[in-house]
PDB file of C-alpha atoms in Angstrom:
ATOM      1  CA  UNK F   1     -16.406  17.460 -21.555  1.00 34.00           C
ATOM      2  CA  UNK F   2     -17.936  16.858 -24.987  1.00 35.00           C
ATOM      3  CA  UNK F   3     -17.893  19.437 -26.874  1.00 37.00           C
ATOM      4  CA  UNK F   4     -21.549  20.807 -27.777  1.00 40.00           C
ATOM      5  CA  UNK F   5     -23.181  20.886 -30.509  1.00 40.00           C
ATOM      6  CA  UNK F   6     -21.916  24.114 -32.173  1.00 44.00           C
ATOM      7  CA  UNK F   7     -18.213  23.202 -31.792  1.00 45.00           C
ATOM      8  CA  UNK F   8     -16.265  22.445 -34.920  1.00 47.00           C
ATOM      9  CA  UNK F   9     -14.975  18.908 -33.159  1.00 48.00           C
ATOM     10  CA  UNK F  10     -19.263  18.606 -33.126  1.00 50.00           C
ATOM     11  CA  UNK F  11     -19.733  19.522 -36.649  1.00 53.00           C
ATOM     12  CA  UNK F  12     -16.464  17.280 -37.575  1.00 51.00           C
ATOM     13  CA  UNK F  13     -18.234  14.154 -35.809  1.00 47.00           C
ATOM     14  CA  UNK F  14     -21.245  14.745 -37.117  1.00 55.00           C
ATOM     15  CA  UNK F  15     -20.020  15.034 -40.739  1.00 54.00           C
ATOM     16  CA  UNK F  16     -18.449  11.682 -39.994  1.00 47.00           C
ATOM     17  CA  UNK F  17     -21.652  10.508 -38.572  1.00 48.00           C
ATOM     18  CA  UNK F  18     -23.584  11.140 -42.003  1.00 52.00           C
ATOM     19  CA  UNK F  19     -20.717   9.804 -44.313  1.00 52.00           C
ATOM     20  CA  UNK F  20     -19.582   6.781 -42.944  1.00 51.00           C
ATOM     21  CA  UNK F  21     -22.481   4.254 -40.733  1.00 62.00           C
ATOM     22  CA  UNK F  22     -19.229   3.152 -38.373  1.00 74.00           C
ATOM     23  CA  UNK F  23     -18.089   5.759 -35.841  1.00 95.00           C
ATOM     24  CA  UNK F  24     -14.182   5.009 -34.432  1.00 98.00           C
ATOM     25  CA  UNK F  25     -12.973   6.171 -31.146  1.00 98.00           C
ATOM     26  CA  UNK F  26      -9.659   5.600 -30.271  1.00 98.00           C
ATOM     27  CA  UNK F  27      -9.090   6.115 -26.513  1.00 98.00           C
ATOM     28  CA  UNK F  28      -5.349   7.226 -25.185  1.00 96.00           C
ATOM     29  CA  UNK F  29      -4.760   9.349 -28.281  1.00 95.00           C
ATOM     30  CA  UNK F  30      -1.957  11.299 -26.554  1.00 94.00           C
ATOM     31  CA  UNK F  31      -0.065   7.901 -26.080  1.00 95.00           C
ATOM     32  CA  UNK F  32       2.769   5.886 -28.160  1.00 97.00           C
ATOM     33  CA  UNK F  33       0.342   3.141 -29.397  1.00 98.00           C
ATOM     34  CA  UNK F  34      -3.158   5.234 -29.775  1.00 98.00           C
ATOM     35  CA  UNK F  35      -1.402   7.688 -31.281  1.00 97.00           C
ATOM     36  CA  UNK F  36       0.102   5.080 -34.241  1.00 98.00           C
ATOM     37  CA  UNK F  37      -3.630   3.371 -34.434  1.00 99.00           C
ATOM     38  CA  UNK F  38      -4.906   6.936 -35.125  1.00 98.00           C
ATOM     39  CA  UNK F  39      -2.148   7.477 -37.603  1.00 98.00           C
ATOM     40  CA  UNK F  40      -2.864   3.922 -39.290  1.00 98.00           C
ATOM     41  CA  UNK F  41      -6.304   4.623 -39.809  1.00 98.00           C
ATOM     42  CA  UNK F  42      -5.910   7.564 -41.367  1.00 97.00           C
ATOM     43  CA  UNK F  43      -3.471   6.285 -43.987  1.00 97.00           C
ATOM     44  CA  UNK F  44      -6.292   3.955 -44.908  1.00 96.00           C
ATOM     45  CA  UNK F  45      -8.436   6.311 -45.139  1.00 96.00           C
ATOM     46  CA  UNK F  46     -10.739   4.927 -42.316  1.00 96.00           C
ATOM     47  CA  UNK F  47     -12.137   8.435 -40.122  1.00 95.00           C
ATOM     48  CA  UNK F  48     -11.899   8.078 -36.280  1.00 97.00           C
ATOM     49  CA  UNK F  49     -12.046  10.022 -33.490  1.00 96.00           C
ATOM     50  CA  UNK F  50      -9.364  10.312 -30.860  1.00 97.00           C
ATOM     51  CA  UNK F  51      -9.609  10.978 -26.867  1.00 97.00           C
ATOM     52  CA  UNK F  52      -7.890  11.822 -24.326  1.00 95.00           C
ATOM     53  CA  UNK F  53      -7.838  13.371 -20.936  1.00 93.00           C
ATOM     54  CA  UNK F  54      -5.964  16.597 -22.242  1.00 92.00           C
ATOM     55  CA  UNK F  55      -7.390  16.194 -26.065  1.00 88.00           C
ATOM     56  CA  UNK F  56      -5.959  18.815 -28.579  1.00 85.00           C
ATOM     57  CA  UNK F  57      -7.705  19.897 -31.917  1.00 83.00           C
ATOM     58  CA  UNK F  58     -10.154  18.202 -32.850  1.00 82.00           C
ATOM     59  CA  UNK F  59     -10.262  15.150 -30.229  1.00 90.00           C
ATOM     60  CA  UNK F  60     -12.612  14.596 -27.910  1.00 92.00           C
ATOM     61  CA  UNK F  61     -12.080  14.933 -23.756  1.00 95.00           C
ATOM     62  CA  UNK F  62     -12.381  11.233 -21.806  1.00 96.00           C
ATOM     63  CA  UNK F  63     -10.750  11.348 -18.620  1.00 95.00           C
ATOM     64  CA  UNK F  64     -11.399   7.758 -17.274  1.00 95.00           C
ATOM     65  CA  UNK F  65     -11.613   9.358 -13.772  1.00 95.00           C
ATOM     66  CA  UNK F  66     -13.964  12.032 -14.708  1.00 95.00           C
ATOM     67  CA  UNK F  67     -17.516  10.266 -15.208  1.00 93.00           C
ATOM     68  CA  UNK F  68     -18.730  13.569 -16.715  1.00 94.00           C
ATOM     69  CA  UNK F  69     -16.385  13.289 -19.616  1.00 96.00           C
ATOM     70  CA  UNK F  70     -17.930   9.694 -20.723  1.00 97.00           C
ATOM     71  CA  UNK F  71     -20.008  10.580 -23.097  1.00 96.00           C
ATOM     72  CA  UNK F  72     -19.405   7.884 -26.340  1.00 97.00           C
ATOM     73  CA  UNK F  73     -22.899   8.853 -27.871  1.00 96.00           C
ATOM     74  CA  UNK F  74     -22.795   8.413 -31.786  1.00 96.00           C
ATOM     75  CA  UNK F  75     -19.631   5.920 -31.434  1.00 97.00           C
ATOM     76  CA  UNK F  76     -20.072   2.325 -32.710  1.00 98.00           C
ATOM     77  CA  UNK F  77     -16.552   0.916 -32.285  1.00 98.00           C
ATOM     78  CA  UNK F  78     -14.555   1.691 -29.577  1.00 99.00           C
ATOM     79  CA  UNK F  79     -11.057   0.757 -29.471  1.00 99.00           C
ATOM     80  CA  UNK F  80      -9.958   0.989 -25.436  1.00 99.00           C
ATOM     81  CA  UNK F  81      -6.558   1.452 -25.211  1.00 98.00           C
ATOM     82  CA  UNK F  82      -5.424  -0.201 -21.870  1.00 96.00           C
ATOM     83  CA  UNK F  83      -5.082   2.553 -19.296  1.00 90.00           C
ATOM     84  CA  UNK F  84      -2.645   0.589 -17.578  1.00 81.00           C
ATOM     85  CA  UNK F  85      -0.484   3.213 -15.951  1.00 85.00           C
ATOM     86  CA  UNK F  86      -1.616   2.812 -12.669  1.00 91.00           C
ATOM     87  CA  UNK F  87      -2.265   0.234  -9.798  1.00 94.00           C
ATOM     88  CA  UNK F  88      -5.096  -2.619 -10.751  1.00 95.00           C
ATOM     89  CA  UNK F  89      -7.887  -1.263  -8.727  1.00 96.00           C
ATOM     90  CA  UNK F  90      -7.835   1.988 -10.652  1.00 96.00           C
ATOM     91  CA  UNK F  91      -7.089   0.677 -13.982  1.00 97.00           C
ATOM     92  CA  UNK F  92     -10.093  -2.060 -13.532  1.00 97.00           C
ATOM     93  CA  UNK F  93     -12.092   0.799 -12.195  1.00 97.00           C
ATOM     94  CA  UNK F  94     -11.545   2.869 -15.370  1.00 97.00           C
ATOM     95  CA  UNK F  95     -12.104   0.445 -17.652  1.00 98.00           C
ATOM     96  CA  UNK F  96     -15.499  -0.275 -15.775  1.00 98.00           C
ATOM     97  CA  UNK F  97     -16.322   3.094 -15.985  1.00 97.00           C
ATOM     98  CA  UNK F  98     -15.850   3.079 -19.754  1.00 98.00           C
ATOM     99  CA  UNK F  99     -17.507  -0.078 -20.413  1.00 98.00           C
ATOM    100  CA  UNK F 100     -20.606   1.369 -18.040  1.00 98.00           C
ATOM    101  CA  UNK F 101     -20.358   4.296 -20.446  1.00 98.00           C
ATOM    102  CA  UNK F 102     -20.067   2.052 -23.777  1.00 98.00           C
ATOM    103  CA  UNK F 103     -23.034   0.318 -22.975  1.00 98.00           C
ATOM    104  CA  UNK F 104     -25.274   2.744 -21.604  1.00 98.00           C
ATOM    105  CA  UNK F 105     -24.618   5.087 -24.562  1.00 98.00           C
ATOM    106  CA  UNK F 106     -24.631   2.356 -27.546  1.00 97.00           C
ATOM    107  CA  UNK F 107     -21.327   1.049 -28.584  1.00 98.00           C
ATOM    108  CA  UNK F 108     -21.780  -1.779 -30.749  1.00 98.00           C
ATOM    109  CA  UNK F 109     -18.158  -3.313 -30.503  1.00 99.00           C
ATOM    110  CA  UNK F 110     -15.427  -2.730 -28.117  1.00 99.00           C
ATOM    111  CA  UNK F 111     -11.915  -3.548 -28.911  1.00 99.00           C
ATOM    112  CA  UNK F 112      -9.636  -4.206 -26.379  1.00 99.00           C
ATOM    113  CA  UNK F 113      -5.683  -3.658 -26.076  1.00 99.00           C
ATOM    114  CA  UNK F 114      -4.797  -6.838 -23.475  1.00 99.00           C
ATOM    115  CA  UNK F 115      -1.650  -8.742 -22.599  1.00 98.00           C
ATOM    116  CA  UNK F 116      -0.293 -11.783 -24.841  1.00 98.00           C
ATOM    117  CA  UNK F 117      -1.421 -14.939 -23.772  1.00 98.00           C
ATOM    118  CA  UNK F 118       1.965 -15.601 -22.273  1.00 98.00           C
ATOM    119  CA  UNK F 119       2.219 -12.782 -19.981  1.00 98.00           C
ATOM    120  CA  UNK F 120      -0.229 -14.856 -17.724  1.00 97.00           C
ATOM    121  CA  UNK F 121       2.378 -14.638 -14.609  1.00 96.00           C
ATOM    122  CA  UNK F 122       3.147 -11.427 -15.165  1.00 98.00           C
ATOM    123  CA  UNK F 123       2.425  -8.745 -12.232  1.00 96.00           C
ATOM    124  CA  UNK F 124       0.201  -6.649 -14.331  1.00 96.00           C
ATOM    125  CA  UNK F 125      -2.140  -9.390 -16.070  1.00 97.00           C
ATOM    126  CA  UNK F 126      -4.612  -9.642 -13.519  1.00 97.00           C
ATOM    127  CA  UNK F 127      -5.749  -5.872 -14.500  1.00 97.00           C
ATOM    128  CA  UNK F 128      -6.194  -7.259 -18.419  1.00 98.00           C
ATOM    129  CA  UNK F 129      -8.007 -10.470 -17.546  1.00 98.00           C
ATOM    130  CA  UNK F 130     -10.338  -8.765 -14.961  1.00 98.00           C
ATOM    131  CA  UNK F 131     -10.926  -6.278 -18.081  1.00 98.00           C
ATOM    132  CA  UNK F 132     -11.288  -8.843 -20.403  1.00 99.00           C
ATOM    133  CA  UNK F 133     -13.900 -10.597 -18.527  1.00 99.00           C
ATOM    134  CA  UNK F 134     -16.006  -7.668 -17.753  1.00 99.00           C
ATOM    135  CA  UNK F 135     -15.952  -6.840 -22.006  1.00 99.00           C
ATOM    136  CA  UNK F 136     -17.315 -10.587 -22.518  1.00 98.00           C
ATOM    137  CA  UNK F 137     -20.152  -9.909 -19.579  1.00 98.00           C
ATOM    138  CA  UNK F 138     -21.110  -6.447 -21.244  1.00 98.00           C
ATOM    139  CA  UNK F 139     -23.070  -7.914 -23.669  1.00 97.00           C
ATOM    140  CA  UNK F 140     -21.429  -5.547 -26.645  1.00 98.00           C
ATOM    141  CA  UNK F 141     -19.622  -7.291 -29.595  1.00 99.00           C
ATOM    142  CA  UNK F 142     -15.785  -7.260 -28.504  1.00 99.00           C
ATOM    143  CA  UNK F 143     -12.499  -8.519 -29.792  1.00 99.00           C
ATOM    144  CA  UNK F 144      -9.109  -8.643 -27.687  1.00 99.00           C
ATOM    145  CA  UNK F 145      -6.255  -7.672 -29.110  1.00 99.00           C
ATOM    146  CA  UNK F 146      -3.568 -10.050 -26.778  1.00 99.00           C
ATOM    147  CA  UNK F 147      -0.434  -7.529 -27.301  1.00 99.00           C
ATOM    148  CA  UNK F 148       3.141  -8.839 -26.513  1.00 99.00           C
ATOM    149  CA  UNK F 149       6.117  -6.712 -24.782  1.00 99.00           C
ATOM    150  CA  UNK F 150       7.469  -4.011 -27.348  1.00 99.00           C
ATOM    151  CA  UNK F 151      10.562  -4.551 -28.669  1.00 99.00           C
ATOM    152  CA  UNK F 152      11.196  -0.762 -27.657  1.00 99.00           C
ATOM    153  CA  UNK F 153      10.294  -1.731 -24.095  1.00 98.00           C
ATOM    154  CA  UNK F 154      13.372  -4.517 -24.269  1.00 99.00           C
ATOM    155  CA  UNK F 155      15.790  -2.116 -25.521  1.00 99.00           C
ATOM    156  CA  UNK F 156      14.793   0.250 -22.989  1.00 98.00           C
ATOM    157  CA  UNK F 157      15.309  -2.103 -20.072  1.00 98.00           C
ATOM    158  CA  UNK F 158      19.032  -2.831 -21.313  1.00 99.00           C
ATOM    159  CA  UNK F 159      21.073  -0.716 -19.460  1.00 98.00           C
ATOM    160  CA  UNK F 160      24.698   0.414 -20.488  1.00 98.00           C
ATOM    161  CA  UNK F 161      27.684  -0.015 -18.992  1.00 97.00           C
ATOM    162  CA  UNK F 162      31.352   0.903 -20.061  1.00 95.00           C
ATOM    163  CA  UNK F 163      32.017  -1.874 -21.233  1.00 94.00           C
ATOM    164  CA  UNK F 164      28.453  -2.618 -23.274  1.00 98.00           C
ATOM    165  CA  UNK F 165      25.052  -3.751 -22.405  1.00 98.00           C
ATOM    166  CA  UNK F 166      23.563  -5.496 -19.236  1.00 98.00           C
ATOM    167  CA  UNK F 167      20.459  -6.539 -17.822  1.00 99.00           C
ATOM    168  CA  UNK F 168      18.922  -9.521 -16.257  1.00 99.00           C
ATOM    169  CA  UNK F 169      17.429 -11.229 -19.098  1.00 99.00           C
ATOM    170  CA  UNK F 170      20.294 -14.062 -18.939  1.00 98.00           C
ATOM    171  CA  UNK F 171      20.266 -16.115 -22.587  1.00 98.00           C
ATOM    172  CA  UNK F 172      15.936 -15.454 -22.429  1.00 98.00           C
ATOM    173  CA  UNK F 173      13.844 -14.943 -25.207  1.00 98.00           C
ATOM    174  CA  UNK F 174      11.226 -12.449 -26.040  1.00 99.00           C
ATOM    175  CA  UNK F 175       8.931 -12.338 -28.570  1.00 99.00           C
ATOM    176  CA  UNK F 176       8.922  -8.820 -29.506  1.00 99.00           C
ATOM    177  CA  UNK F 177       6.305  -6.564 -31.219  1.00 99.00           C
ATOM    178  CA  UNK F 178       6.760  -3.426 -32.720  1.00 99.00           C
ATOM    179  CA  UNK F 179       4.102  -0.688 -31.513  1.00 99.00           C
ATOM    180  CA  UNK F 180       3.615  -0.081 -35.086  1.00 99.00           C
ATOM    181  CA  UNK F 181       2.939  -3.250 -35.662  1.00 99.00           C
ATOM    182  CA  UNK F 182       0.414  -3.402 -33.084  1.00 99.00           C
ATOM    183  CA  UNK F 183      -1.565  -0.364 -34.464  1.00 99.00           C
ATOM    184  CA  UNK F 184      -1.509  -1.829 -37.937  1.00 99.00           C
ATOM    185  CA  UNK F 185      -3.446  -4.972 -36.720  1.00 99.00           C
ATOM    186  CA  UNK F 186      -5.835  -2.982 -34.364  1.00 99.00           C
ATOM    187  CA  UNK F 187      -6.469  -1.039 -37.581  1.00 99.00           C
ATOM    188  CA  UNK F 188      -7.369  -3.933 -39.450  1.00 98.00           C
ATOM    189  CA  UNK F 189      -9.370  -5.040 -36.752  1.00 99.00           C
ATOM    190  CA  UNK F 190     -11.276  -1.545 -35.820  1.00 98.00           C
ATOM    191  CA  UNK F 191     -11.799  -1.075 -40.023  1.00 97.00           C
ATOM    192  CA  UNK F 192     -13.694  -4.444 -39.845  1.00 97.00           C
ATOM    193  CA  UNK F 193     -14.766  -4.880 -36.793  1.00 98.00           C
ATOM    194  CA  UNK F 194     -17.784  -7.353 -37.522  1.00 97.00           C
ATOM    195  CA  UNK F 195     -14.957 -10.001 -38.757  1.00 98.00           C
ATOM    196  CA  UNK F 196     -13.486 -10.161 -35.628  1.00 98.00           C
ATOM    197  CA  UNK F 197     -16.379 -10.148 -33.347  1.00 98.00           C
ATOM    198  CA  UNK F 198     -16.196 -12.957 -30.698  1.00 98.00           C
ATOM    199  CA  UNK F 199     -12.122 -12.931 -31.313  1.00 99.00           C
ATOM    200  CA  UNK F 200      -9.184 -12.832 -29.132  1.00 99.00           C
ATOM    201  CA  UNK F 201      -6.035 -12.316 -31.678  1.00 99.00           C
ATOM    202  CA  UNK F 202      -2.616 -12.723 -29.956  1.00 99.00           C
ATOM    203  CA  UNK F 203      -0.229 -10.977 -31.070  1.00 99.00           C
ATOM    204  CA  UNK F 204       3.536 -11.618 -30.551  1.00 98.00           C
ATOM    205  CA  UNK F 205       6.294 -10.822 -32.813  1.00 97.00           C
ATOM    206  CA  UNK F 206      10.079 -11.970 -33.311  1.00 96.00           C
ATOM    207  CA  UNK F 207      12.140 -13.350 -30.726  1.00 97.00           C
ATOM    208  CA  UNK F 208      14.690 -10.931 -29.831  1.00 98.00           C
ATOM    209  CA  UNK F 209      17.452 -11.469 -26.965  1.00 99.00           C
ATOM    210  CA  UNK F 210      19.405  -9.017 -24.861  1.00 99.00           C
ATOM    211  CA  UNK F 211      23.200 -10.934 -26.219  1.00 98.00           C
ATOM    212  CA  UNK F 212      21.261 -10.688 -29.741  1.00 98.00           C
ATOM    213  CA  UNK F 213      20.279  -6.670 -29.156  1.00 99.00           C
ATOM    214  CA  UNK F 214      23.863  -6.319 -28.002  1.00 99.00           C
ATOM    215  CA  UNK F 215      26.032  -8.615 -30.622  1.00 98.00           C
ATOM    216  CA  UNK F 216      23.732  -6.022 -32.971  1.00 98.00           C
ATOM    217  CA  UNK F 217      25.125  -3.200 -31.961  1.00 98.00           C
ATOM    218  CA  UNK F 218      28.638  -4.895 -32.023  1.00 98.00           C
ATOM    219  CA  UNK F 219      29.016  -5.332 -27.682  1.00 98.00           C
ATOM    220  CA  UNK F 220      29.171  -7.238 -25.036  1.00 98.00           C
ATOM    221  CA  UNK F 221      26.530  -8.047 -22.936  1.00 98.00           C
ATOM    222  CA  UNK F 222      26.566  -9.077 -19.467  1.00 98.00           C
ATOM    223  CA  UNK F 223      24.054 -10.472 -16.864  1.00 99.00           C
ATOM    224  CA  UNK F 224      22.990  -9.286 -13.616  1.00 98.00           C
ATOM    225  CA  UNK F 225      20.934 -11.331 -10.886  1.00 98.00           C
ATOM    226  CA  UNK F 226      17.399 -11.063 -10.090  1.00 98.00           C
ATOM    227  CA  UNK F 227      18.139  -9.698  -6.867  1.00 98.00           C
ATOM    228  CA  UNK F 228      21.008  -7.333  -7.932  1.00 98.00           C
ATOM    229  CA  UNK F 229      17.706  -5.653 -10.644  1.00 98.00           C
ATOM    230  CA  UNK F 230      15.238  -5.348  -8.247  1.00 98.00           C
ATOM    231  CA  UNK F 231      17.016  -3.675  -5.568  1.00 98.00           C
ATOM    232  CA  UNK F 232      18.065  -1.266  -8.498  1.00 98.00           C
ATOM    233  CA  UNK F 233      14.374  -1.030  -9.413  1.00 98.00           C
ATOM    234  CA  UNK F 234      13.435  -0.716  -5.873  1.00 98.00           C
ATOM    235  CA  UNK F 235      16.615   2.106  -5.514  1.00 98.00           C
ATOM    236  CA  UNK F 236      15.324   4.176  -8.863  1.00 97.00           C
ATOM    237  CA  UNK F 237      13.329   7.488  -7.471  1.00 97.00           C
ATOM    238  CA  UNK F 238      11.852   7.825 -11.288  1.00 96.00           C
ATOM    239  CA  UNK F 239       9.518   5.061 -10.577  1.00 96.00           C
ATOM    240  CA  UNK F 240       6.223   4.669  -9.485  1.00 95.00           C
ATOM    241  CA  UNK F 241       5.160   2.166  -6.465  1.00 95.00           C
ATOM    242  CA  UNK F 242       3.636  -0.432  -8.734  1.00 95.00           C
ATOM    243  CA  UNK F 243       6.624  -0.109 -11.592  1.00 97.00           C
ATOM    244  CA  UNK F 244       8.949  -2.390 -10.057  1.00 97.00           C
ATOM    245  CA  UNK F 245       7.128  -5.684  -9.292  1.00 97.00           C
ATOM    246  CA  UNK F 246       5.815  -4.725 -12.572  1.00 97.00           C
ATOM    247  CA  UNK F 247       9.419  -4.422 -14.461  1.00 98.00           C
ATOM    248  CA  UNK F 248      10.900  -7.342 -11.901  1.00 98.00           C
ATOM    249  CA  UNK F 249       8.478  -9.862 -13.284  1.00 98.00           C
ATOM    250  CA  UNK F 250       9.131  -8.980 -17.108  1.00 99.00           C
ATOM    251  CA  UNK F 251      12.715  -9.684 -16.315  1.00 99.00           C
ATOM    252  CA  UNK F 252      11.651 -13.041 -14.505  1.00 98.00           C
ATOM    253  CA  UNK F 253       9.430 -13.982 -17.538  1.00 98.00           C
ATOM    254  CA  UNK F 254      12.316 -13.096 -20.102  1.00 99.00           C
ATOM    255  CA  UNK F 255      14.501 -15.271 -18.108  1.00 98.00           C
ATOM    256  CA  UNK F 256      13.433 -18.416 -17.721  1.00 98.00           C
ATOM    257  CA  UNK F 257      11.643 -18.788 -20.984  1.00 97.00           C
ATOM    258  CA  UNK F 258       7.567 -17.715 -20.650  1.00 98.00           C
ATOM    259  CA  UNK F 259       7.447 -15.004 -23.143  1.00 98.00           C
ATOM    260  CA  UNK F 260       9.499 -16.100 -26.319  1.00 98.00           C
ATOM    261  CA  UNK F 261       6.536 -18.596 -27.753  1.00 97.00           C
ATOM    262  CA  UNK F 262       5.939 -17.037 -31.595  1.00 96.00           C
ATOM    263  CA  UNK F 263       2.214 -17.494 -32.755  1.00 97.00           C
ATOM    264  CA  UNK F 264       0.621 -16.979 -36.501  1.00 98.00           C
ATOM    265  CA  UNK F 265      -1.926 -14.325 -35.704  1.00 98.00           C
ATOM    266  CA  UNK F 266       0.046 -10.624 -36.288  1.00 99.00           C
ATOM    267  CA  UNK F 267       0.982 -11.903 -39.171  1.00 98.00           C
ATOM    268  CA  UNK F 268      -2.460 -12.916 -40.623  1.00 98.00           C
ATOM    269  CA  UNK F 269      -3.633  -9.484 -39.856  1.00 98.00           C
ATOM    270  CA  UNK F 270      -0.735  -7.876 -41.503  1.00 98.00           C
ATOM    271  CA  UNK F 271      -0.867  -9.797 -44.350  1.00 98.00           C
ATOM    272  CA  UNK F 272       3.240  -9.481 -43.994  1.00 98.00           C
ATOM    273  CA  UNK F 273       5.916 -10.696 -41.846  1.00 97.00           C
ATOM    274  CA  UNK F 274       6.177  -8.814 -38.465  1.00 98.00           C
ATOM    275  CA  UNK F 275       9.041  -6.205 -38.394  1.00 98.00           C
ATOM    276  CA  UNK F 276      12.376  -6.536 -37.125  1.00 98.00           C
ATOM    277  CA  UNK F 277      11.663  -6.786 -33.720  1.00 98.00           C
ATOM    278  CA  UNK F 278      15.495  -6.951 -33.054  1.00 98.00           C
ATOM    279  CA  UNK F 279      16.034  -3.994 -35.235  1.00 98.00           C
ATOM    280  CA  UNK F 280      13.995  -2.141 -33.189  1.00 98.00           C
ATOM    281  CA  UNK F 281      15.376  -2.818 -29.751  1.00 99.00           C
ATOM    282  CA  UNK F 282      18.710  -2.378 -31.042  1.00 99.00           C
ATOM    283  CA  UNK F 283      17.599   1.258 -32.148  1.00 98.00           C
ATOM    284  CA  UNK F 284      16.111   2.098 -28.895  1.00 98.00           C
ATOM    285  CA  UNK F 285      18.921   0.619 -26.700  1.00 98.00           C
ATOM    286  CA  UNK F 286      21.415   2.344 -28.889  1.00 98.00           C
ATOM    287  CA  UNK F 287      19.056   5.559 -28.544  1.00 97.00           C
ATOM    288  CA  UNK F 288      19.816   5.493 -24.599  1.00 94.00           C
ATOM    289  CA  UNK F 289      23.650   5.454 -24.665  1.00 95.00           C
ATOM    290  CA  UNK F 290      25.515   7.804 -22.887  1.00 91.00           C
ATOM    291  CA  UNK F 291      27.805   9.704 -24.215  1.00 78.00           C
ATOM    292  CA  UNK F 292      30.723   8.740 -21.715  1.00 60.00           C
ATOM    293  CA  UNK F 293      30.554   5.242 -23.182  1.00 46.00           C
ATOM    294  CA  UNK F 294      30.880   5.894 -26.648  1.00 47.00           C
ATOM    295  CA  UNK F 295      34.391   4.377 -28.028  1.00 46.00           C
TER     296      UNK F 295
END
């Protein structure tokens, strides 16, 4: 729960409370991407509050599935990271349950970490849409923050062989996003909240390719059927029930061309060029090699 009123995470929101008239809330702040925003925001000096189901320091508790836990009183922009590691019914549910909680304590703006454009056919939009349209029935200010696939994500999903790199990506394109990236804009967006009201920014990076990750790291790359990956997927005791449709229909997209469209708007909130998506990958897929393959 909260703490009350004669905690020092209290006295450290209420000292932010008096200073600044625009309260930040970051949710997720344990994860990869809340984690950067909260890091971006602090390099530019804007204060914000992160939360989390198991919060450490000075960060608030929000467990999505604890409606005791919701309280967002004295926050003014919320930035909802997608809590997306589930099935749809829950993640809907807990986004409803934080948008019941937004609006019921105050939250002028809500900003909303979706799924590019693109990613339409993929098997975990319907979650980001269904969120999407319960932010524009809220009646708070929002803005939707349309994030493409990582570029860490694609060099995750190559897999390594003996003889190099394979996956089922064929000659697809991606285009790629750094999660840095991704935090920089939603800090630009969550500092200024008001200029984005109304917005939906989609933001997809450089188009990076599984032969491009691999002539990068100076191998070969080889191609594996649809069916041959999703019988792996469907194989792979690590995963969770609804990770393999999931994973299945990013290799689809890849594939046959629906995710490696480019767009303007990353790089009019950067105010720079989008990182080396291709970089990136290359670094993570080169992160995951075994051992036993190395020359």
């Amino acid at each position: 729960m909260v703490a009350g009123s004669g905690s020092p995470t209290a006295s450290t929101e209420e000292n932010h409370r008096r200073r600044y008239p625009t309260v930040i809330l970051v949710t997720g702040a344990n994860g990869q991407l809340a984690s950067l925003i909260l890091a971006e925001l602090d390099a530019r000096g804007v204060p914000a509050i992160g939360a989390s189901r198991t919060p450490t320091g000075s960060r608030r508790r929000l467990d999505f599935d604890d409606p005791a836990s919701l309280d967002l009183t004295g926050v003014t922009t919320l930035v909802l990271v997608s809590a997306g590691y589930a099935e749809d019914d829950r993640v809907v549910a807990r986004h409803r349950a934080v948008l019941d909680a937004a609006v019921r304590d105050g939250v002028h703006h809500v900003i909303y970490t979706s799924l590019t454009t693109a990613g339409d056919h993929l098997a975990f939009a319907p979650a980001h849409r269904a969120t999407e349209r319960m932010i524009r029935d809220s009646g708070l200010a929002w803005t939707v923050l349309r994030n493409g696939l990582y570029a860490e994500l694609f060099g995750a999903l190559l897999t390594w062989t003996p003889d190099g790199l394979e996956s089922p990506f064929g000659d697809g394109i991606l285009a790629a996003v750094t999660r840095a990236d991704l935090a920089a804009a939603a800090a630009v967006v969550a500092s200024t909240p008001a200029a984005h009201a109304g917005r939906v920014h989609d933001l997809v990076g450089t188009p990076v390719s599984a032969a491009g990750v691999a002539a990068h790291l100076g191998v070969e790359h080889r191609t594996i059927g649809l069916g041959e990956y999703r019988a792996r997927l469907l194989d792979d005791g690590d995963l969770l029930a609804f990770q393999p449709p999931m994973l299945a229909s990013i290799a689809t997209g890849v594939r046959h061309g629906f995710l490696g469209g480019t767009g303007p708007d990353l790089e009019r909130l950067l105010r720079r060029p989008p990182s080396d998506a291709m970089a990136v990958a290359a670094a993570t897929a080169l992160g995951q090699r075994p051992r036993c393959t190395t020359r």
